[in-house]
mmCIF file of C-alpha atoms in Angstrom:
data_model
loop_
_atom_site.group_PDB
_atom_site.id
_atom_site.type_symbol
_atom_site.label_atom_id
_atom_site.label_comp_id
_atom_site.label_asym_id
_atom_site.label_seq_id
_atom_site.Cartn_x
_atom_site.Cartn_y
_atom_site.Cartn_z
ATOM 1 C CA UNK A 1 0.000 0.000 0.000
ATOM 2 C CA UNK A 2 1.091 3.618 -0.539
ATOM 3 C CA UNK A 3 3.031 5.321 2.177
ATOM 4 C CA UNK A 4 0.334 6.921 4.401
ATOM 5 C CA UNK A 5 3.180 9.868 5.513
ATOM 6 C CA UNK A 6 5.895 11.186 3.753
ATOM 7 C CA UNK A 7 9.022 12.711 6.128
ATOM 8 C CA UNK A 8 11.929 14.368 4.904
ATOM 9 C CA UNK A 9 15.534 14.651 6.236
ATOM 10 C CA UNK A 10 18.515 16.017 6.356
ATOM 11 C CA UNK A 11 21.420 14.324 6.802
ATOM 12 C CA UNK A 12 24.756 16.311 6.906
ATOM 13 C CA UNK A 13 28.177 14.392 6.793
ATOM 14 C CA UNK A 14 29.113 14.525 10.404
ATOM 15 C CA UNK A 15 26.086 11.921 10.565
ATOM 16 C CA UNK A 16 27.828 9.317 9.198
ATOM 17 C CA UNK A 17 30.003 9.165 12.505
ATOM 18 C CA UNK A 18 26.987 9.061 14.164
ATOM 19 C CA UNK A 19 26.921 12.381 15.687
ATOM 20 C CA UNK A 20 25.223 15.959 14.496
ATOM 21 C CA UNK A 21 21.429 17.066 13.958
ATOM 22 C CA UNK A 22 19.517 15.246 11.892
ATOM 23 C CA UNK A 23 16.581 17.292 11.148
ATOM 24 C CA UNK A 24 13.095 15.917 10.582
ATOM 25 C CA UNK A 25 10.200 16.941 9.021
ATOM 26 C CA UNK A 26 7.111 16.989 9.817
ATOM 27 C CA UNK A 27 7.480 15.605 13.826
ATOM 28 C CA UNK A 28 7.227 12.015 14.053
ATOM 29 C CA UNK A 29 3.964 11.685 16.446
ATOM 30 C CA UNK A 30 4.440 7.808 16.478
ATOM 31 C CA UNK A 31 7.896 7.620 17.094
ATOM 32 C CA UNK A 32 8.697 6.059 13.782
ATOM 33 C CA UNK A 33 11.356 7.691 11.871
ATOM 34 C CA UNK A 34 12.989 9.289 15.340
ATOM 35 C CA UNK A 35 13.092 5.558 15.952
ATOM 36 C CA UNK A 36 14.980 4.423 12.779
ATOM 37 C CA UNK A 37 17.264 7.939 12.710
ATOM 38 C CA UNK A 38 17.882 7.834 16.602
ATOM 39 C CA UNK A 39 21.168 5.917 16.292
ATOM 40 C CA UNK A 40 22.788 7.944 13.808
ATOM 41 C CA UNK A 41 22.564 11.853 15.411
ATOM 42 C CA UNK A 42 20.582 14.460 17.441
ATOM 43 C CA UNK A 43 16.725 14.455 15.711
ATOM 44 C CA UNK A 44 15.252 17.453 15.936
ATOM 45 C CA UNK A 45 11.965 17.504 14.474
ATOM 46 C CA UNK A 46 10.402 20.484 12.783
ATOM 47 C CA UNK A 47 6.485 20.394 12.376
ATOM 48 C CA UNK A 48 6.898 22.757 9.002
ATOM 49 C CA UNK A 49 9.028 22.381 5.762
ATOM 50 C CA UNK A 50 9.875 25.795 6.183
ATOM 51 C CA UNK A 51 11.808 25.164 8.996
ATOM 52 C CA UNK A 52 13.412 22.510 7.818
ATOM 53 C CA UNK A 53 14.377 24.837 5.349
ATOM 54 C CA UNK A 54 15.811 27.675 7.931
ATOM 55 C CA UNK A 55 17.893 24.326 9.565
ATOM 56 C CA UNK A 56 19.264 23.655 5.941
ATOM 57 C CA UNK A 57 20.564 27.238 6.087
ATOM 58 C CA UNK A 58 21.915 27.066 8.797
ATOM 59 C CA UNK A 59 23.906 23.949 8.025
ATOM 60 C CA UNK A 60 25.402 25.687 5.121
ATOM 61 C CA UNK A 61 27.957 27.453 7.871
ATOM 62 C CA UNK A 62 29.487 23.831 8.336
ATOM 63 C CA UNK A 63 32.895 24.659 5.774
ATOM 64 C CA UNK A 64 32.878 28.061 7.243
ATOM 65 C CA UNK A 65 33.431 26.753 10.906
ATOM 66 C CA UNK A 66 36.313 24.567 9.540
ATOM 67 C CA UNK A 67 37.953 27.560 7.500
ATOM 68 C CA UNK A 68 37.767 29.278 11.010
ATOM 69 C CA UNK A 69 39.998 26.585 12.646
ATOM 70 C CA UNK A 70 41.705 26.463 9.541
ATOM 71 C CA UNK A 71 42.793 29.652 9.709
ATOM 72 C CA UNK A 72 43.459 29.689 13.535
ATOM 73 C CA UNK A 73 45.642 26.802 13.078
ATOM 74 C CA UNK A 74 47.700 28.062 10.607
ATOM 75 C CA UNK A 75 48.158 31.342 12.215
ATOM 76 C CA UNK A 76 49.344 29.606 15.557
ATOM 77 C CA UNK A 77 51.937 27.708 13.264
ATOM 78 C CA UNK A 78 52.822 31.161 11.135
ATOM 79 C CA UNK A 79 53.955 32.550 15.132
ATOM 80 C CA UNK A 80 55.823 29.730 15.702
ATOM 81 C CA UNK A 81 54.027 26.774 17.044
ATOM 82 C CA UNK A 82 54.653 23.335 15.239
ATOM 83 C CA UNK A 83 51.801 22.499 13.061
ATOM 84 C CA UNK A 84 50.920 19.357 14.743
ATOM 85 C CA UNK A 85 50.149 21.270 18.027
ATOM 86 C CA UNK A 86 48.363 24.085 16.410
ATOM 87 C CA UNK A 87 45.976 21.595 15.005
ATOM 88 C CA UNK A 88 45.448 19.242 18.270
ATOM 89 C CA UNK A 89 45.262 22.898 20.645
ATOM 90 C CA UNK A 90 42.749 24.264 18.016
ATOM 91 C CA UNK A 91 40.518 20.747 17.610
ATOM 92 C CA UNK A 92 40.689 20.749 21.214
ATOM 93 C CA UNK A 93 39.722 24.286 22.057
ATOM 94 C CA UNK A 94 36.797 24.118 19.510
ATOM 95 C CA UNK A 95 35.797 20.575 20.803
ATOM 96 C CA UNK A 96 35.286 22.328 24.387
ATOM 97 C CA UNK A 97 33.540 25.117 23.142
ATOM 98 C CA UNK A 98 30.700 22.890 21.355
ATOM 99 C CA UNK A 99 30.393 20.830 24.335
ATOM 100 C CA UNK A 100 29.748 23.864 25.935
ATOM 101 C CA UNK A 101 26.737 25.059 23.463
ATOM 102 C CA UNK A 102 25.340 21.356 23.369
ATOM 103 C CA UNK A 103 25.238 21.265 26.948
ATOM 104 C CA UNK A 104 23.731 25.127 27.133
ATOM 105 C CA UNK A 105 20.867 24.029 24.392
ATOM 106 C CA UNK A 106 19.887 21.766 27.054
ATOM 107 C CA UNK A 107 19.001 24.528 29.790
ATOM 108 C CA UNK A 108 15.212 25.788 30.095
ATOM 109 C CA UNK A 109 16.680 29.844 28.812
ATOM 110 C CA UNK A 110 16.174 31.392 25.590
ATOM 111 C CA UNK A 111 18.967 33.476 26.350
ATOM 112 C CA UNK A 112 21.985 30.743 27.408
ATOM 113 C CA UNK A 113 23.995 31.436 24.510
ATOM 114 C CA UNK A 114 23.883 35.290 25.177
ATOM 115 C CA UNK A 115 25.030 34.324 28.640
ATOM 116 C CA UNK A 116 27.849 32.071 27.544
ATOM 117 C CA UNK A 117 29.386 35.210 25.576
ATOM 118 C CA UNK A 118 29.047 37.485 28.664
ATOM 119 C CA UNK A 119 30.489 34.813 30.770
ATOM 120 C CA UNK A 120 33.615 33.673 28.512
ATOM 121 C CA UNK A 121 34.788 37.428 28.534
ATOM 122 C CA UNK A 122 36.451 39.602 31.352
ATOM 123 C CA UNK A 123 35.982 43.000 31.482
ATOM 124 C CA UNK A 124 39.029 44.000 29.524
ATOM 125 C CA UNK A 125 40.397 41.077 28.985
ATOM 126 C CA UNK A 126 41.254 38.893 25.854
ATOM 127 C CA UNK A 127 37.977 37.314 24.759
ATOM 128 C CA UNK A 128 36.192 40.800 25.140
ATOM 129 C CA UNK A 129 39.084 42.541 22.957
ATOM 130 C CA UNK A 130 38.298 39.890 19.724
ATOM 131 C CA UNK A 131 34.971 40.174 20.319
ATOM 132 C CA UNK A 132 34.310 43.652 20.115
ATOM 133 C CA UNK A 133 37.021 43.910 16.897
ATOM 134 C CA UNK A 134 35.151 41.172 14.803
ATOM 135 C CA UNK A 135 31.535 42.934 16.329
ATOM 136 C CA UNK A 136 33.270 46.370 14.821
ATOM 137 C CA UNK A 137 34.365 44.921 11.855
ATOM 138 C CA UNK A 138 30.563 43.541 11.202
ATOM 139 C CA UNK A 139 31.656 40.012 11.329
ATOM 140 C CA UNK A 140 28.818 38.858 13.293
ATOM 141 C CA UNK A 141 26.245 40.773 10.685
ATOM 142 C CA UNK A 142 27.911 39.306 7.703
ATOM 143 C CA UNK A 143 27.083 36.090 9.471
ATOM 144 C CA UNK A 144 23.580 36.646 9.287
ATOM 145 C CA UNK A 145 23.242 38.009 6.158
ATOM 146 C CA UNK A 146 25.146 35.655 4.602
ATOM 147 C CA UNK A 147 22.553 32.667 6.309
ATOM 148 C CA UNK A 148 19.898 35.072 5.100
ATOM 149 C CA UNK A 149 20.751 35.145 1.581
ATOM 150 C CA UNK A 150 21.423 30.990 1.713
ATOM 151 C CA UNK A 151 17.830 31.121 3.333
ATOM 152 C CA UNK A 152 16.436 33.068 0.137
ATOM 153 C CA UNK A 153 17.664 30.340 -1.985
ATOM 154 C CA UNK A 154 16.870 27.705 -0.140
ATOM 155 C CA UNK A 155 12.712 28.916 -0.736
ATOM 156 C CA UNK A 156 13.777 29.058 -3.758
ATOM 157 C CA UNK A 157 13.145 33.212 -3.573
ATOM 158 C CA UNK A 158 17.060 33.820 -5.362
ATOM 159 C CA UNK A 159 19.221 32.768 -7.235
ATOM 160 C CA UNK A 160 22.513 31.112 -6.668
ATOM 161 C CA UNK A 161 25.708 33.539 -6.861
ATOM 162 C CA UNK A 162 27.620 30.324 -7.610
ATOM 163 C CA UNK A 163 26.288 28.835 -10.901
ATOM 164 C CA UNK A 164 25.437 25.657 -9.900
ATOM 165 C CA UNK A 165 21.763 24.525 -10.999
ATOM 166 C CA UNK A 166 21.255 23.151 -7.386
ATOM 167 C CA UNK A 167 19.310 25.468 -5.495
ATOM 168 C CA UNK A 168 19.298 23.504 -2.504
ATOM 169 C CA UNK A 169 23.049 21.593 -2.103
ATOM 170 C CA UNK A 170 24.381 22.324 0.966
#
């Protein structure tokens, strides 16, 4: 007989190690496909394609977050650090500080991530001095517009900067 519900996923690489999201839509009332999916990643389950959608966008930051320890990496090596301990210090730093968020997206606040910004920094200090530089320099708003503009394509609303006929590879 003909499927009685259609769900749609969306699996991003990290999945095959068994660990990331794994978005889900629509939720999955009888347990069914969070069942089958459970062992391979975190399901979240959206109730609207269009949300699925905004999670797709999202994942499109995934090579950006690597060029960022990329280029943290090779900058500890350019000052003098051997390359092999650039990369284990940065995989380990960033390591920590996703713990950190999956542990915060736990807590019953809408506002835990704001806190762990205003918590990581001291007045004066370090942390506070890149953060205000790449605020200053609009890094954070590029950021968002950049996930905005992936969004637009993503509904299918613009076109793709890039060439490629796939509106919706991530």
């Amino acid at each position: 007989s003909p499927a009685s519900e259609v769900f749609r996923a969306i699996p991003m690489p990290p999945i095959a190690k068994r660990a990331g999201p794994l978005p889900v839509c629509p939720e999955d009332s009888e347990g069914s496909i969070v069942g089958l999916f459970e062992p391979l990643g975190e399901i979240i389950s959206v109730e609207q394609e269009d949300q699925l959608k905004i999670l797709m966008s999202c994942a499109s930051i995934m090579a950006t977050y690597y060029e960022l320890i990329n280029v943290i990496s090779k900058w500890l090596y350019s000052e003098g650090l051997p390359q092999k301990i650039a990369m284990r210090y940065t995989g380990a730093l960033f390591d920590s500080l996703a713990r950190d968020t999956i542990e915060a997206s736990f807590v019953e606040s809408e506002d835990m991530f704001d806190t762990l910004v205003a918590e990581s920094q001291t007045p004066g200090g370090l942390n506070e001095q890149s953060l205000r530089k790449l605020k200053g320099n609009g890094w954070f708003t590029q950021v968002t517009e950049t996930l905005q503009k992936v969004l637009q394509r993503v509904r299918g609303t613009a076109a793709n900067e890039y060439g490629s006929d796939e509106s919706t590879a991530v």
